[in-house]
Short mmCIF file of C-alpha atoms in Angstrom, two decimals:
data_model
loop_
_atom_site.label_atom_id
_atom_site.label_comp_id
_atom_site.label_asym_id
_atom_site.label_seq_id
_atom_site.Cartn_x
_atom_site.Cartn_y
_atom_site.Cartn_z
CA UNK A 13 -71.18 93.50 -128.10
CA UNK A 14 -67.58 94.15 -127.35
CA UNK A 15 -66.15 92.26 -124.37
CA UNK A 16 -68.53 89.30 -124.72
CA UNK A 17 -65.81 87.02 -123.39
CA UNK A 18 -65.34 89.29 -120.37
CA UNK A 19 -69.07 89.21 -119.66
CA UNK A 20 -69.08 85.42 -119.75
CA UNK A 21 -66.08 85.41 -117.41
CA UNK A 22 -68.17 87.51 -115.02
CA UNK A 23 -71.03 85.00 -115.29
CA UNK A 24 -68.68 82.09 -114.58
CA UNK A 25 -67.28 83.87 -111.53
CA UNK A 26 -70.77 84.64 -110.24
CA UNK A 27 -71.83 81.00 -110.69
CA UNK A 28 -68.73 79.79 -108.83
CA UNK A 29 -69.29 82.32 -106.06
CA UNK A 30 -73.03 81.91 -105.48
CA UNK A 31 -74.07 78.55 -106.98
CA UNK A 32 -71.11 76.19 -107.15
CA UNK A 33 -69.21 77.42 -104.11
CA UNK A 34 -68.71 74.06 -102.40
CA UNK A 35 -65.32 72.35 -102.27
CA UNK A 36 -66.50 69.58 -104.60
CA UNK A 37 -66.71 72.07 -107.46
CA UNK A 38 -63.31 73.68 -106.88
CA UNK A 39 -61.48 71.25 -109.15
CA UNK A 40 -63.86 71.88 -112.04
CA UNK A 41 -63.07 73.47 -115.40
CA UNK A 42 -65.01 76.68 -116.09
CA UNK A 43 -64.39 77.67 -119.70
CA UNK A 44 -65.44 80.75 -121.63
CA UNK A 45 -66.75 80.73 -125.20
CA UNK A 46 -66.47 77.44 -127.10
CA UNK A 47 -66.62 76.90 -130.86
CA UNK A 48 -67.10 73.84 -133.06
CA UNK A 49 -63.87 72.05 -133.90
CA UNK A 50 -63.73 69.49 -136.67
CA UNK A 51 -61.71 66.39 -137.49
CA UNK A 52 -62.05 64.93 -140.98
CA UNK A 53 -60.61 61.66 -142.23
CA UNK A 54 -61.54 59.08 -144.82
CA UNK A 55 -64.15 57.45 -142.61
CA UNK A 56 -65.95 60.31 -140.85
CA UNK A 57 -66.29 63.95 -139.95
CA UNK A 58 -66.34 64.61 -136.22
CA UNK A 59 -67.46 67.86 -134.58
CA UNK A 60 -66.78 68.71 -130.94
CA UNK A 61 -66.50 71.80 -128.71
CA UNK A 62 -63.17 73.64 -128.54
CA UNK A 63 -62.13 76.56 -126.34
CA UNK A 64 -59.55 78.74 -128.11
CA UNK A 65 -56.43 80.07 -126.42
CA UNK A 66 -56.55 83.73 -125.42
CA UNK A 67 -53.76 84.69 -127.85
CA UNK A 68 -56.06 83.84 -130.81
CA UNK A 69 -53.31 81.67 -132.33
CA UNK A 70 -55.77 78.98 -133.34
CA UNK A 71 -54.64 76.60 -130.64
CA UNK A 72 -57.41 75.35 -128.42
CA UNK A 73 -58.58 72.90 -125.81
CA UNK A 74 -61.01 70.17 -126.81
CA UNK A 75 -63.74 69.76 -124.20
CA UNK A 76 -64.14 66.04 -123.68
CA UNK A 77 -67.05 64.59 -121.67
CA UNK A 78 -64.67 62.46 -119.59
CA UNK A 79 -63.77 62.19 -115.92
CA UNK A 80 -60.75 64.53 -116.02
CA UNK A 81 -62.81 67.10 -114.09
CA UNK A 82 -65.76 66.61 -111.72
CA UNK A 83 -67.58 69.37 -113.61
CA UNK A 84 -67.01 71.26 -116.86
CA UNK A 85 -68.88 74.31 -118.09
CA UNK A 86 -68.56 76.16 -121.39
CA UNK A 87 -70.68 78.66 -123.32
CA UNK A 88 -71.68 78.96 -126.99
CA UNK A 89 -72.93 82.12 -128.69
CA UNK A 90 -76.08 81.29 -130.68
CA UNK A 91 -77.16 84.62 -132.16
CA UNK A 92 -77.40 88.36 -131.61
CA UNK A 93 -79.98 91.08 -132.20
CA UNK A 94 -79.71 94.86 -132.02
CA UNK A 95 -82.06 97.78 -131.51
CA UNK A 96 -81.23 101.48 -131.36
CA UNK A 97 -82.83 103.44 -128.56
CA UNK A 98 -85.54 105.64 -130.14
CA UNK A 99 -84.24 108.85 -128.58
CA UNK A 100 -80.80 108.32 -130.08
CA UNK A 101 -81.68 107.63 -133.73
CA UNK A 102 -79.84 109.88 -136.19
CA UNK A 103 -76.78 110.40 -134.02
CA UNK A 104 -73.35 108.81 -134.45
CA UNK A 105 -73.51 108.24 -130.70
CA UNK A 106 -76.61 106.06 -130.86
CA UNK A 107 -77.32 104.12 -127.72
CA UNK A 108 -77.84 100.51 -128.77
CA UNK A 109 -79.55 97.64 -126.98
CA UNK A 110 -78.00 94.30 -127.85
CA UNK A 111 -79.29 90.83 -127.00
CA UNK A 112 -77.13 87.74 -127.20
CA UNK A 113 -78.61 84.25 -126.94
CA UNK A 114 -76.18 81.86 -125.26
CA UNK A 115 -76.14 78.14 -124.53
CA UNK A 116 -74.20 77.01 -121.47
CA UNK A 117 -73.27 73.32 -121.46
CA UNK A 118 -72.66 71.56 -118.14
CA UNK A 119 -70.93 68.17 -117.93
CA UNK A 120 -69.96 66.29 -114.80
CA UNK A 121 -70.18 63.18 -112.67
CA UNK A 122 -72.74 62.35 -110.01
CA UNK A 123 -70.28 60.08 -108.18
CA UNK A 124 -67.71 62.89 -107.90
CA UNK A 125 -70.06 65.77 -107.13
CA UNK A 126 -72.52 63.92 -104.92
CA UNK A 127 -75.54 65.49 -106.65
CA UNK A 128 -77.97 64.32 -109.30
CA UNK A 129 -78.15 65.98 -112.68
CA UNK A 130 -81.52 67.51 -111.78
CA UNK A 131 -80.24 68.92 -108.49
CA UNK A 132 -77.16 70.40 -110.15
CA UNK A 133 -79.31 72.12 -112.75
CA UNK A 134 -81.55 73.48 -109.99
CA UNK A 135 -78.53 74.64 -108.00
CA UNK A 136 -77.17 76.63 -110.94
CA UNK A 137 -80.46 78.11 -112.13
CA UNK A 138 -81.78 79.03 -108.69
CA UNK A 139 -78.79 81.31 -108.12
CA UNK A 140 -78.13 82.29 -111.72
CA UNK A 141 -76.62 85.81 -111.99
CA UNK A 142 -79.37 88.00 -113.44
CA UNK A 143 -78.60 91.43 -111.99
CA UNK A 144 -74.89 92.08 -112.38
CA UNK A 145 -73.32 94.67 -110.08
CA UNK A 146 -72.53 97.81 -112.08
CA UNK A 147 -68.97 97.88 -110.79
CA UNK A 148 -68.29 94.70 -112.77
CA UNK A 149 -69.46 95.93 -116.17
CA UNK A 150 -68.92 99.71 -116.23
CA UNK A 151 -65.17 99.16 -116.93
CA UNK A 152 -66.36 97.46 -120.13
CA UNK A 153 -68.06 100.74 -121.20
CA UNK A 154 -71.52 99.21 -120.95
CA UNK A 155 -74.39 101.30 -119.63
CA UNK A 156 -76.48 98.37 -118.48
CA UNK A 157 -76.19 94.58 -118.26
CA UNK A 158 -78.95 92.07 -117.50
CA UNK A 159 -78.82 88.28 -117.72
CA UNK A 160 -82.08 86.35 -118.24
CA UNK A 161 -82.56 82.60 -117.93
CA UNK A 162 -84.60 81.02 -120.73
CA UNK A 163 -84.68 77.22 -120.65
CA UNK A 164 -82.82 74.00 -119.87
CA UNK A 165 -82.40 70.72 -121.77
CA UNK A 166 -81.78 67.74 -119.49
CA UNK A 167 -81.98 65.03 -122.16
CA UNK A 168 -78.36 63.81 -122.27
CA UNK A 169 -78.70 62.20 -125.68
CA UNK A 170 -80.11 65.41 -127.18
CA UNK A 171 -77.32 67.57 -125.76
CA UNK A 172 -74.64 65.05 -126.79
CA UNK A 173 -75.99 64.93 -130.36
CA UNK A 174 -75.77 68.73 -130.58
CA UNK A 175 -72.25 68.99 -129.20
CA UNK A 176 -70.52 65.83 -130.47
CA UNK A 177 -71.55 65.17 -134.06
CA UNK A 178 -70.24 62.07 -135.78
CA UNK A 179 -69.03 60.62 -132.46
CA UNK A 180 -70.91 57.59 -131.08
CA UNK A 181 -73.04 58.27 -128.01
CA UNK A 182 -71.09 57.07 -124.99
CA UNK A 183 -72.52 58.79 -121.92
CA UNK A 184 -72.55 56.63 -118.79
CA UNK A 185 -75.47 56.61 -116.30
CA UNK A 186 -73.39 58.48 -113.71
CA UNK A 187 -72.45 61.20 -116.17
CA UNK A 188 -74.13 64.62 -116.09
CA UNK A 189 -74.78 66.41 -119.35
CA UNK A 190 -77.30 69.22 -119.82
CA UNK A 191 -77.55 72.70 -121.28
CA UNK A 192 -79.00 75.99 -120.08
CA UNK A 193 -80.02 78.79 -122.42
CA UNK A 194 -79.84 82.38 -121.27
CA UNK A 195 -79.77 85.84 -122.77
CA UNK A 196 -77.32 88.68 -122.22
CA UNK A 197 -78.86 92.13 -122.74
CA UNK A 198 -76.71 95.23 -122.62
CA UNK A 199 -76.81 98.85 -123.71
CA UNK A 200 -73.83 100.76 -124.98
CA UNK A 201 -72.99 103.79 -127.08
CA UNK A 202 -71.96 103.20 -130.68
CA UNK A 203 -68.57 104.52 -131.63
CA UNK A 204 -67.02 104.33 -128.17
CA UNK A 205 -65.05 101.14 -128.83
CA UNK A 206 -61.97 100.51 -130.95
CA UNK A 207 -60.72 97.07 -131.96
CA UNK A 208 -57.87 97.23 -129.45
CA UNK A 209 -60.40 97.52 -126.62
CA UNK A 210 -61.88 94.14 -127.50
CA UNK A 211 -58.73 92.06 -127.99
CA UNK A 212 -56.73 90.22 -125.33
CA UNK A 213 -53.63 92.07 -124.22
CA UNK A 214 -50.69 91.58 -126.55
CA UNK A 215 -52.68 90.51 -129.63
CA UNK A 216 -52.56 93.89 -131.35
CA UNK A 217 -49.86 96.50 -130.96
#
């Protein structure tokens, strides 16, 4: 869907407002969409999450599981599926339902946040934004927007192996590292977006 980054920004804001609203979380880093970055040398290939700059220049921020921030959150797009609404088939203005499967990775430190990994996961999921206020998404030309929780992985080694390939496992006992899968479902009318709508300001002229 167009404006996927904007939708994830809404989700981050809702999480910060209703789940992670305490002062201990204020110094955290809440990123948008992350991609796999790669370093290759003669000895190894290393893969790690990178958040690109908004100007699409190719510059980005590597998300390290270190103690720079008490908590870090980023999101990865896994896949998408589409379905035209039956009543709109045959029209250029088809109304389309789109589903995006997303993985949100949460990293942090129990000694800085004062919560266990399990309690942090429960805190986020118990207040996860499922029904988004229409005033937040109608400016994005979406007719409907629903967020659905799916599952969590709390095995640190499993999450680390997925996110940091070719890099030795080095998660400390006091480190938090888990992932939450959720789905974004929206409906919108085909043909009502142009590429300029979906780009950050200043990218295209």
